[in-house]
Coordinates of C-alpha atoms in Angstrom, one line a residue:
M249 CA -39.3 10.7 -0.5
L250 CA -42.9 9.7 1.3
G251 CA -41.8 6.8 3.2
I252 CA -38.7 4.5 4.1
G253 CA -38.1 0.8 5.0
A254 CA -35.1 -1.6 5.6
C255 CA -34.2 -5.2 6.2
R256 CA -31.2 -6.2 7.9
P257 CA -30.0 -9.7 8.2
K258 CA -30.1 -11.0 11.7
R259 CA -26.7 -12.4 11.8
L260 CA -24.2 -9.7 13.3
V261 CA -20.5 -10.8 12.2
S262 CA -17.9 -9.0 14.2
N263 CA -14.2 -8.1 12.9
D264 CA -12.9 -10.8 15.2
E265 CA -15.1 -13.5 13.5
V266 CA -13.7 -12.1 10.0
C267 CA -10.5 -12.6 11.1
E268 CA -11.0 -16.2 12.2
V269 CA -10.3 -16.3 8.2
L270 CA -8.7 -13.0 7.1
D271 CA -5.1 -12.2 8.1
S272 CA -5.9 -8.8 10.1
S273 CA -7.3 -7.7 13.4
D274 CA -10.1 -6.0 14.5
E275 CA -8.0 -2.8 15.5
W276 CA -6.5 -2.6 11.9
I277 CA -10.0 -3.0 10.2
F278 CA -11.5 -0.4 12.6
E279 CA -8.5 2.0 12.1
R280 CA -8.7 2.0 8.2
S281 CA -12.5 1.7 7.7
G282 CA -14.3 2.8 10.8
I283 CA -16.4 -0.9 10.8
R284 CA -16.5 -2.9 14.0
N285 CA -19.5 -5.3 12.9
R286 CA -21.5 -5.9 9.5
R287 CA -24.5 -8.4 8.8
W288 CA -24.7 -11.1 6.5
I289 CA -27.6 -13.1 5.4
S290 CA -28.2 -16.8 7.0
G291 CA -30.9 -19.4 6.9
D292 CA -33.4 -18.2 4.1
E293 CA -32.6 -14.6 4.0
S294 CA -31.7 -13.3 0.4
A295 CA -31.4 -10.5 -1.7
R296 CA -35.1 -11.2 -3.0
S297 CA -36.7 -11.6 0.5
M298 CA -34.9 -8.5 2.0
A299 CA -35.9 -6.5 -1.0
A300 CA -39.5 -7.5 -0.6
V301 CA -39.5 -6.8 3.3
A302 CA -37.7 -3.2 2.8
A303 CA -40.3 -2.5 0.2
E304 CA -43.1 -3.6 2.1
R305 CA -42.3 -1.5 5.0
A306 CA -41.6 1.8 2.7
I307 CA -45.1 1.7 1.8
A308 CA -46.5 0.7 5.0
N309 CA -44.5 3.7 6.3
S310 CA -45.5 6.0 3.5
G311 CA -49.6 5.4 4.1
I312 CA -50.2 5.5 0.1
D313 CA -52.4 2.8 -1.1
K314 CA -50.1 -0.1 -3.1
D315 CA -52.5 0.0 -6.1
K316 CA -51.0 3.5 -6.6
I317 CA -47.6 2.7 -7.0
G318 CA -47.1 2.8 -11.0
A319 CA -43.3 1.7 -11.2
L320 CA -40.5 -0.2 -9.5
I321 CA -36.7 0.1 -9.6
L322 CA -34.1 -1.9 -8.1
A323 CA -30.9 -1.2 -7.7
T324 CA -28.3 -3.9 -6.9
G325 CA -25.1 -5.6 -8.2
S326 CA -25.5 -9.0 -6.3
W327 CA -28.8 -10.4 -7.5
R328 CA -28.1 -14.2 -8.2
T329 CA -29.2 -14.0 -11.7
K330 CA -28.2 -11.5 -14.5
I331 CA -31.6 -13.2 -16.6
P332 CA -34.0 -12.8 -15.2
H333 CA -33.7 -9.8 -13.5
G334 CA -34.7 -8.9 -10.2
G335 CA -37.0 -5.7 -10.4
P336 CA -40.3 -7.9 -11.6
I337 CA -39.8 -10.7 -9.4
V338 CA -39.5 -8.3 -6.4
A339 CA -42.7 -6.4 -7.5
T340 CA -44.5 -10.0 -7.8
D341 CA -43.5 -10.7 -4.3
I342 CA -44.9 -7.7 -3.1
G343 CA -48.4 -8.0 -4.8
L344 CA -47.6 -5.7 -8.0
N345 CA -47.1 -8.1 -10.6
G346 CA -47.5 -6.5 -14.0
I347 CA -46.2 -3.1 -13.1
P348 CA -42.8 -1.8 -14.8
A349 CA -39.8 -3.2 -12.8
Y350 CA -36.4 -2.8 -13.6
D351 CA -32.8 -2.9 -12.4
V352 CA -30.4 -0.4 -12.0
A353 CA -26.7 -1.8 -12.0
A354 CA -24.6 1.5 -11.0
G355 CA -22.5 -0.1 -8.0
C356 CA -22.8 1.8 -4.9
G357 CA -24.0 4.7 -6.9
G358 CA -27.0 2.6 -7.6
F359 CA -29.8 3.8 -5.4
G360 CA -28.9 7.6 -6.1
Y361 CA -29.3 7.0 -9.8
G362 CA -32.5 4.9 -8.8
L363 CA -33.7 8.0 -6.7
G364 CA -33.0 10.5 -9.7
I365 CA -34.8 8.4 -12.4
A366 CA -37.8 8.0 -10.2
A367 CA -37.9 11.6 -9.3
D368 CA -37.7 12.3 -13.0
A369 CA -40.6 9.7 -13.8
V370 CA -43.1 11.1 -11.3
R371 CA -42.4 14.8 -12.5
A372 CA -43.0 13.6 -16.2
G373 CA -46.2 12.2 -15.2
S374 CA -44.8 8.6 -16.1
A375 CA -45.7 7.2 -12.9
E376 CA -47.6 9.0 -9.9
Y377 CA -45.6 6.9 -7.1
V378 CA -42.3 4.8 -7.8
L379 CA -40.5 2.5 -5.2
V380 CA -36.7 2.5 -5.3
V381 CA -35.2 -0.6 -3.6
G382 CA -31.6 -1.1 -2.9
T383 CA -30.6 -4.4 -2.2
E384 CA -27.5 -6.6 -1.5
T385 CA -25.7 -9.8 -0.6
M386 CA -22.3 -8.8 -0.9
S387 CA -21.2 -11.5 1.4
V388 CA -21.9 -13.8 -1.4
V389 CA -20.0 -12.2 -4.1
M390 CA -16.8 -11.7 -2.1
D391 CA -13.6 -13.6 -1.0
P392 CA -13.4 -14.2 2.5
T393 CA -9.7 -14.2 2.8
D394 CA -8.8 -10.9 0.3
R395 CA -7.5 -8.3 2.5
N396 CA -8.8 -5.4 0.3
T397 CA -13.0 -6.7 0.1
A398 CA -13.4 -9.3 3.1
F399 CA -14.1 -6.8 6.1
I400 CA -15.9 -4.2 4.0
F401 CA -19.0 -5.7 2.7
G402 CA -22.0 -6.4 4.5
D403 CA -25.6 -7.1 3.3
G404 CA -29.2 -5.7 3.5
A405 CA -31.9 -3.9 1.7
G406 CA -33.4 -0.6 1.9
A407 CA -36.3 1.2 -0.1
V408 CA -38.0 4.6 -0.7
L409 CA -41.5 5.5 -1.9
V410 CA -41.3 8.7 -4.3
G411 CA -44.3 10.6 -5.4
P412 CA -45.5 14.1 -5.6
S413 CA -45.7 16.9 -3.3
E414 CA -46.5 20.5 -3.2
E415 CA -43.0 21.1 -2.5
N416 CA -39.6 19.8 -4.3
G417 CA -38.5 17.3 -1.8
I418 CA -35.6 15.9 -4.3
S419 CA -33.1 18.0 -6.4
P420 CA -32.0 17.1 -9.6
V421 CA -29.4 14.3 -9.3
V422 CA -25.6 15.2 -9.9
W423 CA -23.8 12.0 -11.3
G424 CA -21.2 10.7 -13.3
S425 CA -18.6 8.1 -14.3
D426 CA -15.0 7.2 -15.0
G427 CA -15.1 4.2 -17.0
E428 CA -10.8 4.8 -17.4
N429 CA -10.6 3.6 -13.7
S430 CA -13.2 1.0 -14.0
G431 CA -11.0 -1.8 -13.1
A432 CA -10.4 -0.5 -9.4
I433 CA -13.7 -2.4 -8.4
A434 CA -14.5 -5.5 -10.9
Q435 CA -15.3 -9.2 -11.2
N436 CA -12.2 -11.6 -11.1
Y437 CA -13.5 -13.1 -14.3
D438 CA -15.9 -12.2 -17.1
I439 CA -18.6 -14.5 -17.3
P440 CA -17.7 -16.0 -20.7
E441 CA -13.7 -16.7 -19.1
Y442 CA -15.3 -18.1 -16.1
M443 CA -17.3 -20.5 -18.2
D444 CA -14.7 -21.1 -20.3
R445 CA -12.3 -21.9 -17.7
S446 CA -14.7 -24.0 -15.7
E447 CA -15.3 -26.0 -18.8
E448 CA -11.7 -26.7 -19.5
F449 CA -11.4 -27.5 -15.6
Q450 CA -14.4 -30.1 -15.8
H451 CA -12.9 -31.8 -18.6
K452 CA -9.4 -32.1 -16.8
D453 CA -7.4 -30.1 -19.1
P454 CA -4.2 -30.7 -17.7
D455 CA -3.3 -27.2 -18.4
A456 CA -6.4 -25.7 -17.2
D457 CA -6.1 -24.0 -13.8
P458 CA -8.5 -24.5 -11.0
V459 CA -11.5 -22.5 -11.1
G460 CA -12.6 -20.4 -7.8
R461 CA -15.5 -18.8 -7.3
M462 CA -16.4 -15.5 -9.2
V463 CA -15.7 -12.3 -6.7
V464 CA -15.5 -8.8 -6.3
T465 CA -12.1 -7.3 -6.3
M466 CA -10.8 -3.9 -5.3
E467 CA -7.7 -1.8 -5.3
G468 CA -8.8 0.0 -2.2
P469 CA -5.8 2.9 -2.8
R470 CA -6.9 3.7 -6.2
V471 CA -10.3 4.0 -5.2
F472 CA -9.5 6.3 -2.6
R473 CA -7.6 8.5 -4.7
W474 CA -10.3 8.6 -6.9
A475 CA -12.7 9.8 -4.5
A476 CA -10.6 12.3 -2.8
I477 CA -10.1 13.9 -6.5
T478 CA -13.8 13.3 -7.8
L479 CA -16.1 13.7 -4.9
P480 CA -15.4 17.3 -3.7
K481 CA -15.9 18.5 -7.2
A482 CA -19.0 16.4 -7.7
L483 CA -20.3 17.7 -3.7
T484 CA -19.6 21.5 -5.0
T485 CA -21.6 20.8 -8.5
L486 CA -24.5 19.3 -6.4
L487 CA -24.7 22.1 -4.1
T488 CA -24.7 24.6 -7.0
E489 CA -27.1 22.8 -9.0
S490 CA -29.8 22.3 -6.0
G491 CA -29.3 25.9 -5.0
A492 CA -28.5 25.0 -1.0
G493 CA -25.3 26.3 0.6
P494 CA -23.5 24.5 3.2
D495 CA -25.5 26.1 5.7
D496 CA -28.6 24.7 4.2
I497 CA -27.7 21.2 4.9
E498 CA -28.9 19.8 8.3
V499 CA -28.1 16.1 7.7
F500 CA -25.2 14.6 5.8
I501 CA -25.8 10.8 4.5
P502 CA -23.0 9.8 2.3
H503 CA -22.2 6.4 1.1
Q504 CA -20.7 4.0 3.6
A505 CA -18.0 2.7 2.1
N506 CA -15.3 4.1 4.4
A507 CA -15.6 6.4 7.4
R508 CA -12.2 8.0 6.5
I509 CA -13.6 9.0 3.5
N510 CA -16.7 10.4 4.8
E511 CA -15.0 12.4 7.5
L512 CA -12.8 13.9 4.6
M513 CA -15.8 14.9 2.8
R514 CA -17.4 16.5 5.8
K515 CA -14.3 18.7 6.4
N516 CA -13.9 19.8 2.7
L517 CA -17.4 20.7 2.7
G518 CA -16.8 22.9 5.7
F519 CA -19.7 21.3 7.6
A520 CA -19.7 21.6 11.7
D521 CA -18.5 19.1 13.5
D522 CA -22.1 18.5 15.1
L523 CA -23.6 18.2 11.9
P524 CA -25.4 14.7 11.8
M525 CA -23.5 12.8 9.8
A526 CA -24.5 8.9 9.0
N527 CA -22.3 6.0 10.5
D528 CA -24.0 3.4 10.1
I529 CA -21.1 1.6 8.4
E530 CA -19.8 0.9 12.0
N531 CA -22.0 -1.9 12.6
T532 CA -23.4 -2.4 9.0
G533 CA -20.5 -2.5 6.8
N534 CA -20.8 -1.3 3.1
T535 CA -23.8 -2.8 1.7
S536 CA -23.3 -1.2 -1.8
A537 CA -26.5 0.2 -3.1
A538 CA -28.6 -0.5 -0.1
S539 CA -26.1 1.6 1.6
I540 CA -27.6 5.0 1.6
P541 CA -31.3 4.0 2.3
L542 CA -30.0 1.9 5.4
A543 CA -28.0 4.6 6.5
M544 CA -31.2 7.2 6.2
E545 CA -33.3 4.7 8.0
E546 CA -30.7 4.1 11.1
M547 CA -30.6 8.0 11.4
L548 CA -34.3 8.2 11.1
A549 CA -35.5 5.5 13.1
T550 CA -32.7 6.3 16.1
G551 CA -33.5 10.1 16.2
K552 CA -30.6 11.4 14.7
A553 CA -32.2 12.8 12.1
K554 CA -35.9 14.0 11.7
G555 CA -38.5 13.6 8.7
G556 CA -38.5 17.3 7.0
Q557 CA -34.7 18.2 7.3
T558 CA -32.8 18.8 4.4
A559 CA -30.2 16.1 3.8
L560 CA -27.2 15.6 1.0
L561 CA -27.0 12.2 -0.2
L562 CA -24.0 10.9 -2.2
G563 CA -23.3 7.4 -3.6
F564 CA -19.9 6.3 -5.0
G565 CA -18.1 3.2 -6.0
A566 CA -18.0 0.4 -9.0
G567 CA -18.1 2.0 -12.3
L568 CA -16.4 3.7 -11.0
S569 CA -19.8 5.8 -10.8
Y570 CA -21.4 8.5 -8.3
A571 CA -24.6 10.2 -7.9
G572 CA -26.1 12.3 -5.1
A573 CA -28.7 14.8 -4.6
V574 CA -30.1 17.0 -1.9
V575 CA -33.3 15.8 -0.4
T576 CA -36.0 16.2 2.6
L577 CA -35.8 13.5 4.5
P578 CA -39.0 11.1 4.6
P579 CA -41.0 11.0 7.8
A580 CA -39.1 8.7 10.4
P581 CA -40.4 5.0 10.2
A582 CA -43.3 3.2 12.3
V583 CA -42.2 0.0 11.4
T584 CA -37.9 -0.2 10.9
S585 CA -35.6 -2.6 10.1
F586 CA -34.5 -2.7 14.0
D587 CA -37.8 -4.3 15.1
D588 CA -37.2 -8.0 14.4
L589 CA -33.9 -7.4 15.7
E590 CA -34.6 -7.2 19.3
D591 CA -34.3 -10.7 20.3

């Protein structure tokens, strides 16, 4: 990873603000998730605009000529349209119209999937440099009154530029999925059902139910149990496959889904209490496919981690899917996502 960039919405939303419409409290939310604040889009901000900003910053922070970029992978689950997909649009927005650009839909594990694909493309010679972007506007696809989801999710975008180096800086990705438990994180309607119900309601069928928004639903306890069983095995495999032992890991950057899950993983891995571990969730929330690059950028921008250190990454969520790698961190960004939040 030669450069990293990110974009955070300007609007900071506290737990107290969320609880104006949600039957909960700041204390309850923080105790169960580790979240105090999150950022939601406002004004003209969008998944598209944030993706372009994060991508441009990753390129600028890498020092690589933009014309050398041979592909773009966009990890997202909240893009406004299924058709067209977002990758070509983001590529065009940053002046790279014409390159191969496509979306990866793997939920909160999407960035890990994209990173693995990008590294393999560079190794195979399919592209010299590949831009991996994770962007989400989860605030748009959730029900603000749902106690299972409303306090968890935030918005943002993060990106890295992947390219050749003298020493391997991205291990083979360890990934997997569990379709048997896919319903634990899902939409409340599938698309044909939503269209049919909307049509029935518009025609005022007396038997038709009112149609609300299409939103994300989640069975939190079920996801927690799955994570507690699946992720330790994945992490053990990851360390084995990468050849890195626990003592080789200098930074731990798990997906920012739940601070309790992350602390449990740290203990299961036997990491020291003072090992730097990402905690971007506290003021950013769960940003799904954007979570890991945002957390990585925050650690590098604040000096909690340094470029060149060995980090363990693991994303997990909808699918249910997971993907992780042992990586060498990119240099600290000269242009950060906090520069435009100082005011």
